[in-house]
Amino acid sequence: ALEHGDGLRPELQWPNAVMINGKKAAGILAETIRNTVGPKQTVLGIGLNVHQNGFDFPPGLRGRAVSIAMCVPDAIDRPKLLADILWQMERDYMEVKRTGCRFVLERWACRNNLVGKQIALKVHNGIERGRVAGFHSNGDLILHSEDGTSRRFSNGHVLEVRHAAGD
Protein backbone atom coordinates (compact mmCIF):
# COMPACT_ATOMS: atom_id res chain seq x y z
CA ALA A 1 0.00 0.00 0.00
CA LEU A 2 2.90 2.38 0.72
CA GLU A 3 4.55 1.60 -2.58
CA HIS A 4 1.40 2.08 -4.60
CA GLY A 5 0.21 5.18 -2.76
CA ASP A 6 3.39 7.25 -2.60
CA GLY A 7 5.92 5.54 -4.84
CA LEU A 8 8.04 4.40 -1.90
CA ARG A 9 9.96 1.13 -2.00
CA PRO A 10 9.70 -0.27 1.52
CA GLU A 11 11.75 -3.29 2.48
CA LEU A 12 11.13 -5.80 5.24
CA GLN A 13 13.63 -6.63 7.95
CA TRP A 14 13.12 -9.95 9.66
CA PRO A 15 11.12 -10.60 11.65
CA ASN A 16 8.65 -7.70 11.62
CA ALA A 17 10.06 -4.30 10.66
CA VAL A 18 9.12 -2.22 7.62
CA MET A 19 12.13 -0.19 6.53
CA ILE A 20 12.35 2.86 4.25
CA ASN A 21 15.79 4.08 3.23
CA GLY A 22 17.34 1.86 5.91
CA LYS A 23 15.21 3.28 8.73
CA LYS A 24 12.27 1.71 10.55
CA ALA A 25 8.91 3.13 9.48
CA ALA A 26 6.58 0.45 10.81
CA GLY A 27 6.31 -2.75 12.79
CA ILE A 28 3.92 -5.65 12.32
CA LEU A 29 3.05 -8.27 14.91
CA ALA A 30 0.98 -11.37 14.22
CA GLU A 31 -0.40 -13.67 16.91
CA THR A 32 -2.00 -16.95 15.91
CA ILE A 33 -4.61 -18.54 18.13
CA ARG A 34 -4.62 -22.29 17.74
CA ASN A 35 -8.17 -23.39 18.36
CA THR A 36 -8.73 -27.15 18.72
CA VAL A 37 -12.43 -26.82 17.88
CA GLY A 38 -12.37 -24.56 14.83
CA PRO A 39 -10.01 -22.90 12.40
CA LYS A 40 -6.91 -20.98 13.46
CA GLN A 41 -7.31 -17.28 13.93
CA THR A 42 -4.62 -14.63 13.48
CA VAL A 43 -4.64 -11.15 14.96
CA LEU A 44 -2.45 -8.49 13.32
CA GLY A 45 -1.11 -5.38 14.94
CA ILE A 46 0.43 -2.66 12.78
CA GLY A 47 2.26 0.42 13.98
CA LEU A 48 3.09 2.95 11.25
CA ASN A 49 4.94 6.24 11.66
CA VAL A 50 2.93 8.66 9.52
CA HIS A 51 3.35 12.33 10.46
CA GLN A 52 6.38 12.49 12.76
CA ASN A 53 9.42 14.65 12.04
CA GLY A 54 12.92 13.70 13.16
CA PHE A 55 12.61 15.47 16.51
CA ASP A 56 9.39 13.60 17.40
CA PHE A 57 11.42 10.44 17.97
CA PRO A 58 13.29 9.88 21.24
CA PRO A 59 17.03 10.65 20.98
CA GLY A 60 17.91 6.94 20.87
CA LEU A 61 15.73 6.43 17.78
CA ARG A 62 16.66 9.54 15.81
CA GLY A 63 18.49 8.47 12.72
CA ARG A 64 17.09 4.92 13.01
CA ALA A 65 13.36 5.67 12.64
CA VAL A 66 11.47 7.50 9.91
CA SER A 67 7.91 8.51 9.11
CA ILE A 68 6.10 8.46 5.79
CA ALA A 69 5.89 12.27 5.89
CA MET A 70 9.69 12.44 6.09
CA CYS A 71 9.99 10.41 2.87
CA VAL A 72 7.47 11.98 0.50
CA PRO A 73 7.06 15.56 -0.70
CA ASP A 74 3.27 15.72 -0.49
CA ALA A 75 1.03 15.81 2.58
CA ILE A 76 -0.14 12.42 3.81
CA ASP A 77 -3.87 11.76 3.71
CA ARG A 78 -4.20 9.36 6.69
CA PRO A 79 -7.74 8.13 5.88
CA LYS A 80 -6.67 7.33 2.30
CA LEU A 81 -3.49 5.63 3.52
CA LEU A 82 -5.52 3.52 5.96
CA ALA A 83 -8.01 2.64 3.21
CA ASP A 84 -5.14 1.62 0.90
CA ILE A 85 -3.61 -0.59 3.61
CA LEU A 86 -6.95 -2.26 4.38
CA TRP A 87 -7.69 -2.78 0.68
CA GLN A 88 -4.28 -4.43 0.15
CA MET A 89 -4.74 -6.60 3.25
CA GLU A 90 -8.14 -7.76 1.99
CA ARG A 91 -6.72 -8.54 -1.44
CA ASP A 92 -3.82 -10.49 0.08
CA TYR A 93 -6.13 -12.31 2.48
CA MET A 94 -8.26 -13.51 -0.43
CA GLU A 95 -5.12 -14.72 -2.22
CA VAL A 96 -4.00 -16.61 0.90
CA LYS A 97 -7.42 -18.26 1.14
CA ARG A 98 -7.13 -19.26 -2.51
CA THR A 99 -3.49 -20.40 -2.66
CA GLY A 100 -2.25 -20.80 0.92
CA CYS A 101 0.49 -19.12 2.96
CA ARG A 102 3.23 -19.74 0.39
CA PHE A 103 1.99 -16.55 -1.36
CA VAL A 104 2.81 -14.46 1.72
CA LEU A 105 6.18 -16.11 2.34
CA GLU A 106 7.31 -15.60 -1.26
CA ARG A 107 6.30 -11.92 -1.29
CA TRP A 108 7.85 -11.39 2.12
CA ALA A 109 11.16 -13.07 1.17
CA CYS A 110 11.58 -11.04 -2.03
CA ARG A 111 11.17 -7.76 -0.11
CA ASN A 112 13.45 -8.73 2.75
CA ASN A 113 16.61 -6.66 3.05
CA LEU A 114 18.83 -9.11 4.96
CA VAL A 115 19.70 -11.92 2.52
CA GLY A 116 23.44 -11.99 1.92
CA LYS A 117 24.23 -9.51 4.67
CA GLN A 118 26.26 -10.04 7.82
CA ILE A 119 24.16 -9.50 10.93
CA ALA A 120 24.34 -9.57 14.69
CA LEU A 121 21.20 -11.23 16.02
CA LYS A 122 20.20 -10.92 19.67
CA VAL A 123 18.57 -14.16 20.80
CA HIS A 124 17.47 -15.34 24.23
CA ASN A 125 20.90 -16.77 25.14
CA GLY A 126 23.23 -14.16 23.64
CA ILE A 127 24.23 -12.77 20.27
CA GLU A 128 24.66 -14.80 17.10
CA ARG A 129 26.64 -13.48 14.13
CA GLY A 130 26.71 -14.64 10.55
CA ARG A 131 25.51 -14.18 6.99
CA VAL A 132 21.80 -14.45 6.27
CA ALA A 133 21.36 -17.27 3.75
CA GLY A 134 17.61 -16.95 3.40
CA PHE A 135 14.42 -18.06 5.07
CA HIS A 136 12.84 -21.41 5.79
CA SER A 137 9.34 -22.08 4.46
CA ASN A 138 7.98 -21.38 7.96
CA GLY A 139 9.63 -17.91 8.09
CA ASP A 140 12.66 -18.86 10.19
CA LEU A 141 15.84 -16.93 9.43
CA ILE A 142 18.72 -19.14 8.21
CA LEU A 143 22.09 -17.88 9.44
CA HIS A 144 25.47 -19.18 8.21
CA SER A 145 28.11 -18.73 10.90
CA GLU A 146 31.80 -18.14 10.21
CA ASP A 147 32.55 -21.69 11.42
CA GLY A 148 30.49 -23.06 8.52
CA THR A 149 27.43 -24.11 10.47
CA SER A 150 23.89 -23.07 9.60
CA ARG A 151 21.21 -22.42 12.17
CA ARG A 152 17.56 -21.45 11.99
CA PHE A 153 15.99 -18.83 14.23
CA SER A 154 12.28 -18.33 14.75
CA ASN A 155 12.76 -15.12 16.73
CA GLY A 156 15.37 -12.58 17.65
CA HIS A 157 16.25 -8.93 17.25
CA VAL A 158 18.57 -7.72 14.50
CA LEU A 159 21.14 -5.46 16.17
CA GLU A 160 23.52 -4.80 13.31
CA VAL A 161 23.44 -5.18 9.53
CA ARG A 162 26.49 -5.05 7.26
CA HIS A 163 27.03 -6.02 3.65
CA ALA A 164 28.84 -9.32 3.29
CA ALA A 165 32.53 -9.26 2.43
CA GLY A 166 33.07 -8.50 -1.23
CA ASP A 167 29.89 -6.43 -1.59
Coordinates of N, CA, C and O in Angstrom, one line a residue:
A1 N 0.8 -1.2 0.0 CA 0.0 0.0 0.0 C 0.9 1.3 0.0 O 0.5 2.2 -0.7
L2 N 2.0 1.2 0.7 CA 2.9 2.4 0.7 C 3.5 2.6 -0.6 O 3.7 3.7 -1.1
E3 N 3.9 1.5 -1.3 CA 4.5 1.6 -2.6 C 3.6 2.1 -3.6 O 3.9 3.0 -4.4
H4 N 2.4 1.7 -3.6 CA 1.4 2.1 -4.6 C 0.9 3.5 -4.4 O 0.7 4.2 -5.3
G5 N 0.8 3.9 -3.1 CA 0.2 5.2 -2.8 C 1.2 6.3 -3.0 O 0.8 7.4 -3.4
D6 N 2.5 6.1 -2.6 CA 3.4 7.3 -2.6 C 4.7 7.0 -3.4 O 5.6 7.8 -3.3
G7 N 4.7 5.8 -4.1 CA 5.9 5.5 -4.8 C 7.1 5.1 -4.0 O 8.2 5.1 -4.5
L8 N 6.9 4.8 -2.8 CA 8.0 4.4 -1.9 C 8.4 3.0 -2.2 O 7.6 2.2 -2.8
R9 N 9.6 2.5 -1.8 CA 10.0 1.1 -2.0 C 10.4 0.6 -0.6 O 11.5 0.5 -0.3
P10 N 9.4 0.3 0.2 CA 9.7 -0.3 1.5 C 10.3 -1.7 1.4 O 10.0 -2.4 0.5
E11 N 11.2 -2.0 2.4 CA 11.7 -3.3 2.5 C 11.3 -3.9 3.8 O 11.0 -3.1 4.7
L12 N 11.5 -5.1 4.0 CA 11.1 -5.8 5.2 C 12.4 -6.3 5.9 O 13.3 -6.8 5.2
Q13 N 12.5 -6.1 7.2 CA 13.6 -6.6 7.9 C 13.1 -7.6 8.9 O 12.2 -7.3 9.8
W14 N 13.6 -8.8 8.8 CA 13.1 -9.9 9.7 C 13.3 -9.6 11.1 O 14.3 -9.0 11.5
P15 N 12.3 -9.9 12.0 CA 11.1 -10.6 11.7 C 9.9 -9.7 11.3 O 9.0 -10.2 10.7
N16 N 9.9 -8.4 11.7 CA 8.6 -7.7 11.6 C 8.8 -6.2 11.4 O 7.8 -5.5 11.6
A17 N 9.9 -5.7 10.9 CA 10.1 -4.3 10.7 C 9.9 -3.9 9.2 O 10.3 -4.7 8.3
V18 N 9.2 -2.8 9.0 CA 9.1 -2.2 7.6 C 10.1 -1.1 7.6 O 10.0 -0.1 8.4
M19 N 11.0 -1.1 6.6 CA 12.1 -0.2 6.5 C 12.0 0.7 5.3 O 11.6 0.1 4.2
I20 N 12.3 2.0 5.4 CA 12.3 2.9 4.3 C 13.7 3.6 4.3 O 14.0 4.2 5.4
N21 N 14.5 3.5 3.3 CA 15.8 4.1 3.2 C 16.6 3.7 4.4 O 17.4 4.5 5.0
G22 N 16.5 2.4 4.8 CA 17.3 1.9 5.9 C 16.9 2.2 7.3 O 17.6 1.9 8.3
K23 N 15.7 2.9 7.4 CA 15.2 3.3 8.7 C 13.8 2.6 9.0 O 13.1 2.4 8.0
K24 N 13.5 2.4 10.2 CA 12.3 1.7 10.6 C 11.1 2.7 10.5 O 11.1 3.7 11.1
A25 N 10.1 2.3 9.7 CA 8.9 3.1 9.5 C 7.7 2.5 10.1 O 6.7 3.1 10.4
A26 N 7.7 1.2 10.3 CA 6.6 0.4 10.8 C 7.0 -0.9 11.4 O 8.1 -1.4 11.1
G27 N 6.1 -1.4 12.2 CA 6.3 -2.7 12.8 C 5.0 -3.5 12.7 O 3.9 -2.9 12.8
I28 N 5.1 -4.8 12.5 CA 3.9 -5.6 12.3 C 4.1 -6.8 13.3 O 5.1 -7.5 13.2
L29 N 3.1 -7.1 14.0 CA 3.1 -8.3 14.9 C 1.9 -9.1 14.6 O 0.8 -8.6 14.3
A30 N 2.1 -10.4 14.5 CA 1.0 -11.4 14.2 C 1.0 -12.4 15.3 O 2.0 -13.0 15.7
E31 N -0.2 -12.6 15.9 CA -0.4 -13.7 16.9 C -1.4 -14.6 16.4 O -2.5 -14.2 16.0
T32 N -1.1 -15.9 16.4 CA -2.0 -16.9 15.9 C -2.6 -17.7 17.1 O -1.9 -18.1 18.0
I33 N -3.9 -17.8 17.1 CA -4.6 -18.5 18.1 C -4.9 -19.9 17.6 O -5.6 -20.0 16.5
R34 N -4.4 -20.9 18.2 CA -4.6 -22.3 17.7 C -5.8 -22.8 18.5 O -5.7 -23.2 19.7
N35 N -6.9 -22.9 17.8 CA -8.2 -23.4 18.4 C -8.4 -24.9 18.0 O -8.3 -25.2 16.8
T36 N -8.6 -25.7 19.0 CA -8.7 -27.2 18.7 C -10.1 -27.5 18.2 O -10.3 -28.5 17.6
V37 N -11.1 -26.6 18.3 CA -12.4 -26.8 17.9 C -12.7 -26.3 16.5 O -13.4 -26.9 15.7
G38 N -12.1 -25.2 16.1 CA -12.4 -24.6 14.8 C -11.1 -24.2 14.1 O -10.0 -24.6 14.5
P39 N -11.2 -23.3 13.1 CA -10.0 -22.9 12.4 C -9.1 -22.0 13.2 O -9.6 -21.4 14.2
K40 N -7.8 -21.9 12.8 CA -6.9 -21.0 13.5 C -7.3 -19.6 13.2 O -7.9 -19.3 12.2
Q41 N -7.0 -18.7 14.1 CA -7.3 -17.3 13.9 C -6.0 -16.5 14.1 O -5.2 -16.9 15.0
T42 N -5.8 -15.5 13.3 CA -4.6 -14.6 13.5 C -5.0 -13.2 13.7 O -5.9 -12.7 13.0
V43 N -4.4 -12.6 14.7 CA -4.6 -11.2 15.0 C -3.4 -10.4 14.6 O -2.3 -10.8 14.9
L44 N -3.6 -9.3 13.8 CA -2.4 -8.5 13.3 C -2.4 -7.2 14.0 O -3.5 -6.6 14.2
G45 N -1.3 -6.7 14.4 CA -1.1 -5.4 14.9 C -0.1 -4.6 14.1 O 0.9 -5.2 13.7
I46 N -0.4 -3.4 13.7 CA 0.4 -2.7 12.8 C 0.7 -1.3 13.4 O -0.3 -0.6 13.8
G47 N 1.9 -0.9 13.5 CA 2.3 0.4 14.0 C 3.0 1.1 12.8 O 4.0 0.6 12.4
L48 N 2.5 2.2 12.4 CA 3.1 2.9 11.3 C 3.4 4.4 11.6 O 2.5 5.1 12.1
N49 N 4.6 4.8 11.4 CA 4.9 6.2 11.7 C 4.5 7.0 10.4 O 5.0 6.8 9.3
V50 N 3.5 7.9 10.6 CA 2.9 8.7 9.5 C 3.4 10.1 9.5 O 3.9 10.6 8.5
H51 N 3.1 10.9 10.5 CA 3.3 12.3 10.5 C 4.5 12.9 11.3 O 4.7 14.1 11.4
Q52 N 5.3 12.0 11.9 CA 6.4 12.5 12.8 C 7.5 13.2 11.9 O 7.7 12.9 10.8
N53 N 8.2 14.1 12.6 CA 9.4 14.6 12.0 C 10.6 14.1 12.9 O 10.3 13.4 13.9
G54 N 11.8 14.3 12.5 CA 12.9 13.7 13.2 C 13.0 14.0 14.6 O 13.4 13.1 15.4
F55 N 12.5 15.1 15.1 CA 12.6 15.5 16.5 C 11.5 14.9 17.3 O 11.5 14.9 18.6
D56 N 10.5 14.3 16.7 CA 9.4 13.6 17.4 C 9.8 12.3 18.0 O 9.2 11.7 18.9
F57 N 10.9 11.7 17.5 CA 11.4 10.4 18.0 C 12.3 10.7 19.2 O 13.1 11.7 19.2
P58 N 12.4 9.8 20.1 CA 13.3 9.9 21.2 C 14.7 9.9 20.7 O 15.0 9.3 19.7
P59 N 15.6 10.5 21.5 CA 17.0 10.7 21.0 C 17.6 9.3 20.5 O 18.4 9.3 19.6
G60 N 17.3 8.2 21.2 CA 17.9 6.9 20.9 C 17.4 6.4 19.5 O 18.0 5.5 19.0
L61 N 16.3 6.9 19.0 CA 15.7 6.4 17.8 C 16.0 7.4 16.6 O 15.8 7.0 15.5
R62 N 16.4 8.6 16.9 CA 16.7 9.5 15.8 C 17.8 9.0 14.9 O 18.8 8.5 15.4
G63 N 17.5 9.0 13.7 CA 18.5 8.5 12.7 C 18.2 7.0 12.4 O 18.8 6.5 11.5
R64 N 17.4 6.3 13.2 CA 17.1 4.9 13.0 C 15.6 4.7 12.7 O 15.2 3.7 12.2
A65 N 14.8 5.7 12.9 CA 13.4 5.7 12.6 C 13.0 6.8 11.7 O 13.7 7.8 11.6
V66 N 11.9 6.5 10.9 CA 11.5 7.5 9.9 C 10.0 7.4 9.8 O 9.4 6.4 10.2
S67 N 9.4 8.5 9.4 CA 7.9 8.5 9.1 C 7.7 8.6 7.6 O 8.6 9.0 6.9
I68 N 6.5 8.3 7.2 CA 6.1 8.5 5.8 C 6.2 9.9 5.4 O 6.8 10.2 4.3
A69 N 5.8 10.8 6.2 CA 5.9 12.3 5.9 C 7.3 12.7 5.7 O 7.5 13.7 4.9
M70 N 8.3 12.1 6.3 CA 9.7 12.4 6.1 C 10.2 11.9 4.8 O 11.3 12.3 4.3
C71 N 9.5 11.1 4.1 CA 10.0 10.4 2.9 C 9.3 10.8 1.6 O 9.7 10.5 0.5
V72 N 8.2 11.6 1.7 CA 7.5 12.0 0.5 C 7.3 13.5 0.5 O 7.1 14.1 1.6
P73 N 7.2 14.1 -0.7 CA 7.1 15.6 -0.7 C 5.7 16.1 -0.4 O 5.5 17.2 0.1
D74 N 4.7 15.3 -0.7 CA 3.3 15.7 -0.5 C 2.7 15.4 0.9 O 3.2 14.5 1.6
A75 N 1.7 16.1 1.3 CA 1.0 15.8 2.6 C 0.4 14.4 2.5 O 0.0 14.0 1.5
I76 N 0.4 13.8 3.7 CA -0.1 12.4 3.8 C -1.6 12.5 4.2 O -2.0 13.2 5.2
D77 N -2.4 11.9 3.4 CA -3.9 11.8 3.7 C -4.1 10.5 4.5 O -4.1 9.4 3.9
R78 N -4.1 10.6 5.8 CA -4.2 9.4 6.7 C -5.4 8.5 6.4 O -5.2 7.3 6.3
P79 N -6.6 9.0 6.2 CA -7.7 8.1 5.9 C -7.5 7.4 4.6 O -7.8 6.2 4.5
K80 N -6.9 8.0 3.6 CA -6.7 7.3 2.3 C -5.6 6.3 2.5 O -5.7 5.2 2.0
L81 N -4.5 6.6 3.3 CA -3.5 5.6 3.5 C -4.1 4.4 4.2 O -3.8 3.3 3.9
L82 N -4.9 4.6 5.2 CA -5.5 3.5 6.0 C -6.4 2.7 5.0 O -6.3 1.5 5.0
A83 N -7.2 3.4 4.2 CA -8.0 2.6 3.2 C -7.2 1.8 2.3 O -7.5 0.7 1.9
D84 N -6.0 2.4 1.8 CA -5.1 1.6 0.9 C -4.6 0.4 1.6 O -4.5 -0.7 1.0
I85 N -4.2 0.5 2.9 CA -3.6 -0.6 3.6 C -4.7 -1.7 3.8 O -4.4 -2.9 3.6
L86 N -5.9 -1.3 4.2 CA -6.9 -2.3 4.4 C -7.3 -2.9 3.1 O -7.6 -4.2 3.1
W87 N -7.4 -2.2 2.0 CA -7.7 -2.8 0.7 C -6.6 -3.8 0.3 O -7.0 -4.9 -0.1
Q88 N -5.3 -3.5 0.5 CA -4.3 -4.4 0.2 C -4.3 -5.7 1.1 O -4.1 -6.8 0.6
M89 N -4.6 -5.5 2.3 CA -4.7 -6.6 3.3 C -5.9 -7.5 2.8 O -5.7 -8.8 2.9
E90 N -7.0 -7.0 2.4 CA -8.1 -7.8 2.0 C -7.8 -8.5 0.7 O -8.1 -9.7 0.6
R91 N -7.1 -7.9 -0.2 CA -6.7 -8.5 -1.4 C -5.7 -9.7 -1.1 O -5.9 -10.8 -1.7
D92 N -4.8 -9.4 -0.3 CA -3.8 -10.5 0.1 C -4.5 -11.6 0.9 O -4.1 -12.8 0.7
Y93 N -5.4 -11.3 1.7 CA -6.1 -12.3 2.5 C -6.9 -13.3 1.5 O -6.9 -14.5 1.7
M94 N -7.5 -12.7 0.5 CA -8.3 -13.5 -0.4 C -7.3 -14.4 -1.2 O -7.6 -15.6 -1.5
E95 N -6.1 -13.9 -1.5 CA -5.1 -14.7 -2.2 C -4.6 -15.8 -1.3 O -4.4 -17.0 -1.8
V96 N -4.4 -15.6 0.0 CA -4.0 -16.6 0.9 C -5.1 -17.7 1.0 O -4.8 -18.9 1.0
K97 N -6.3 -17.3 1.1 CA -7.4 -18.3 1.1 C -7.4 -19.1 -0.1 O -7.7 -20.3 -0.1
R98 N -7.1 -18.5 -1.2 CA -7.1 -19.3 -2.5 C -5.9 -20.2 -2.7 O -6.0 -21.3 -3.1
T99 N -4.7 -19.7 -2.3 CA -3.5 -20.4 -2.7 C -2.7 -20.9 -1.5 O -1.7 -21.6 -1.6
G100 N -3.0 -20.4 -0.3 CA -2.2 -20.8 0.9 C -1.2 -19.8 1.3 O -1.0 -18.8 0.6
C101 N -0.5 -20.1 2.4 CA 0.5 -19.1 3.0 C 1.8 -19.0 2.1 O 2.5 -18.0 2.3
R102 N 2.0 -19.9 1.2 CA 3.2 -19.7 0.4 C 3.3 -18.4 -0.3 O 4.3 -17.8 -0.5
F103 N 2.1 -17.9 -0.7 CA 2.0 -16.6 -1.4 C 2.6 -15.5 -0.5 O 3.4 -14.6 -0.9
V104 N 2.3 -15.5 0.8 CA 2.8 -14.5 1.7 C 4.3 -14.6 1.9 O 5.1 -13.7 1.9
L105 N 4.8 -15.9 2.1 CA 6.2 -16.1 2.3 C 7.0 -15.7 1.1 O 8.1 -15.1 1.3
E106 N 6.6 -16.0 -0.1 CA 7.3 -15.6 -1.3 C 7.4 -14.1 -1.4 O 8.4 -13.5 -1.7
R107 N 6.3 -13.4 -1.2 CA 6.3 -11.9 -1.3 C 7.2 -11.3 -0.2 O 7.9 -10.4 -0.4
W108 N 7.1 -11.9 1.0 CA 7.9 -11.4 2.1 C 9.4 -11.6 1.9 O 10.1 -10.7 2.1
A109 N 9.7 -12.8 1.4 CA 11.2 -13.1 1.2 C 11.8 -12.2 0.1 O 12.9 -11.7 0.2
C110 N 11.0 -11.9 -1.0 CA 11.6 -11.0 -2.0 C 11.7 -9.6 -1.6 O 12.5 -8.8 -2.2
R111 N 11.0 -9.1 -0.6 CA 11.2 -7.8 -0.1 C 12.1 -7.6 1.1 O 12.4 -6.5 1.6
N112 N 12.6 -8.8 1.6 CA 13.5 -8.7 2.8 C 14.8 -8.2 2.4 O 15.4 -8.5 1.4
N113 N 15.4 -7.3 3.3 CA 16.6 -6.7 3.1 C 17.8 -7.3 3.7 O 18.9 -6.7 3.8
L114 N 17.7 -8.5 4.2 CA 18.8 -9.1 5.0 C 19.6 -10.2 4.2 O 20.7 -10.5 4.6
V115 N 19.0 -10.8 3.2 CA 19.7 -11.9 2.5 C 21.1 -11.5 2.0 O 21.2 -10.5 1.3
G116 N 22.1 -12.3 2.3 CA 23.4 -12.0 1.9 C 24.2 -11.0 2.8 O 25.4 -10.8 2.6
K117 N 23.6 -10.5 3.8 CA 24.2 -9.5 4.7 C 24.7 -10.2 6.0 O 24.1 -11.1 6.4
Q118 N 25.8 -9.6 6.5 CA 26.3 -10.0 7.8 C 25.4 -9.3 8.9 O 25.2 -8.1 8.8
I119 N 25.0 -10.1 9.9 CA 24.2 -9.5 10.9 C 24.6 -10.0 12.3 O 25.3 -11.0 12.4
A120 N 24.3 -9.2 13.3 CA 24.3 -9.6 14.7 C 22.9 -9.7 15.1 O 22.1 -8.8 15.0
L121 N 22.6 -10.9 15.6 CA 21.2 -11.2 16.0 C 21.2 -11.5 17.5 O 21.8 -12.4 18.0
K122 N 20.4 -10.7 18.2 CA 20.2 -10.9 19.7 C 19.1 -12.0 19.8 O 18.0 -11.8 19.4
V123 N 19.5 -13.1 20.5 CA 18.6 -14.2 20.8 C 18.6 -14.3 22.3 O 19.3 -13.7 23.0
H124 N 17.7 -15.2 22.8 CA 17.5 -15.3 24.2 C 18.7 -15.7 25.0 O 18.9 -15.3 26.2
N125 N 19.7 -16.4 24.4 CA 20.9 -16.8 25.1 C 22.2 -16.1 24.7 O 23.3 -16.6 24.9
G126 N 22.0 -14.9 24.0 CA 23.2 -14.2 23.6 C 23.1 -13.5 22.3 O 22.0 -13.2 21.8
I127 N 24.2 -13.4 21.6 CA 24.2 -12.8 20.3 C 24.9 -13.8 19.3 O 25.9 -14.3 19.6
E128 N 24.2 -13.9 18.2 CA 24.7 -14.8 17.1 C 25.1 -13.9 15.9 O 24.4 -12.9 15.6
R129 N 26.2 -14.2 15.3 CA 26.6 -13.5 14.1 C 26.8 -14.4 12.9 O 27.2 -15.6 13.1
G130 N 26.5 -13.9 11.8 CA 26.7 -14.6 10.6 C 26.1 -14.0 9.4 O 25.6 -12.8 9.4
R131 N 26.1 -14.7 8.2 CA 25.5 -14.2 7.0 C 24.1 -14.8 6.8 O 24.0 -16.0 6.9
V132 N 23.2 -14.0 6.5 CA 21.8 -14.5 6.3 C 21.8 -15.2 4.9 O 22.0 -14.6 3.9
A133 N 21.4 -16.5 5.0 CA 21.4 -17.3 3.8 C 20.0 -17.2 3.1 O 19.8 -17.5 1.9
G134 N 19.0 -17.0 3.9 CA 17.6 -17.0 3.4 C 16.6 -17.3 4.5 O 16.9 -17.1 5.7
F135 N 15.5 -17.8 4.1 CA 14.4 -18.1 5.1 C 13.8 -19.4 4.8 O 13.6 -19.8 3.7
H136 N 13.5 -20.1 5.9 CA 12.8 -21.4 5.8 C 11.4 -21.2 5.4 O 10.9 -20.1 5.5
S137 N 10.7 -22.2 4.9 CA 9.3 -22.1 4.5 C 8.4 -21.7 5.6 O 7.3 -21.2 5.3
N138 N 8.8 -21.8 6.8 CA 8.0 -21.4 8.0 C 8.3 -20.0 8.4 O 7.8 -19.5 9.4
G139 N 9.3 -19.3 7.7 CA 9.6 -17.9 8.1 C 10.9 -17.8 8.9 O 11.4 -16.7 9.2
D140 N 11.4 -18.9 9.4 CA 12.7 -18.9 10.2 C 13.8 -18.3 9.4 O 13.9 -18.5 8.2
L141 N 14.6 -17.5 10.0 CA 15.8 -16.9 9.4 C 16.9 -18.0 9.4 O 17.1 -18.7 10.4
I142 N 17.6 -18.2 8.3 CA 18.7 -19.1 8.2 C 20.0 -18.4 8.2 O 20.3 -17.5 7.4
L143 N 20.8 -18.6 9.2 CA 22.1 -17.9 9.4 C 23.3 -18.8 9.3 O 23.3 -19.8 9.9
H144 N 24.2 -18.4 8.4 CA 25.5 -19.2 8.2 C 26.5 -18.5 9.1 O 26.8 -17.3 8.9
S145 N 27.1 -19.3 10.0 CA 28.1 -18.7 10.9 C 29.5 -18.8 10.2 O 29.6 -19.6 9.3
E146 N 30.5 -18.1 10.8 CA 31.8 -18.1 10.2 C 32.4 -19.5 10.3 O 33.3 -19.9 9.5
D147 N 32.0 -20.3 11.3 CA 32.5 -21.7 11.4 C 31.9 -22.7 10.4 O 32.3 -23.9 10.5
G148 N 31.1 -22.2 9.6 CA 30.5 -23.1 8.5 C 29.2 -23.7 8.9 O 28.6 -24.4 8.0
T149 N 28.7 -23.5 10.1 CA 27.4 -24.1 10.5 C 26.3 -23.2 10.1 O 26.4 -22.0 9.9
S150 N 25.1 -23.8 9.9 CA 23.9 -23.1 9.6 C 22.9 -23.3 10.7 O 22.8 -24.5 11.2
R151 N 22.2 -22.3 11.1 CA 21.2 -22.4 12.2 C 20.0 -21.7 11.7 O 20.1 -20.7 11.0
R152 N 18.8 -22.1 12.2 CA 17.6 -21.5 12.0 C 17.1 -20.8 13.3 O 17.2 -21.3 14.4
F153 N 16.5 -19.6 13.1 CA 16.0 -18.8 14.2 C 14.6 -18.4 13.9 O 14.3 -17.9 12.9
S154 N 13.7 -18.7 14.9 CA 12.3 -18.3 14.8 C 12.0 -17.0 15.4 O 10.9 -16.4 15.1
N155 N 12.9 -16.5 16.2 CA 12.8 -15.1 16.7 C 14.1 -14.6 17.1 O 15.1 -15.3 17.2
G156 N 14.1 -13.3 17.3 CA 15.4 -12.6 17.6 C 15.2 -11.1 17.3 O 14.2 -10.7 16.7
H157 N 16.3 -10.4 17.6 CA 16.3 -8.9 17.3 C 17.5 -8.6 16.5 O 18.6 -8.9 17.0
V158 N 17.4 -8.1 15.3 CA 18.6 -7.7 14.5 C 19.2 -6.5 15.1 O 18.6 -5.4 15.1
L159 N 20.4 -6.6 15.6 CA 21.1 -5.5 16.2 C 22.0 -4.7 15.2 O 22.2 -3.5 15.3
E160 N 22.5 -5.4 14.2 CA 23.5 -4.8 13.3 C 23.4 -5.5 11.9 O 23.2 -6.7 11.8
V161 N 23.5 -4.7 10.9 CA 23.4 -5.2 9.5 C 24.6 -4.6 8.8 O 24.8 -3.4 8.8
R162 N 25.4 -5.5 8.1 CA 26.5 -5.1 7.3 C 26.4 -5.8 6.0 O 25.9 -7.0 5.9
H163 N 26.9 -5.3 4.9 CA 27.0 -6.0 3.7 C 28.1 -7.1 3.8 O 29.0 -6.9 4.6
A164 N 27.9 -8.2 3.2 CA 28.8 -9.3 3.3 C 30.1 -8.9 2.6 O 30.2 -8.0 1.8
A165 N 31.2 -9.5 3.0 CA 32.5 -9.3 2.4 C 32.5 -9.4 0.9 O 31.9 -10.3 0.4
G166 N 33.1 -8.5 0.2 CA 33.1 -8.5 -1.2 C 32.0 -7.7 -1.9 O 31.9 -7.5 -3.1
D167 N 31.0 -7.2 -1.1 CA 29.9 -6.4 -1.6 C 30.3 -5.0 -1.7 O 31.1 -4.4 -1.0

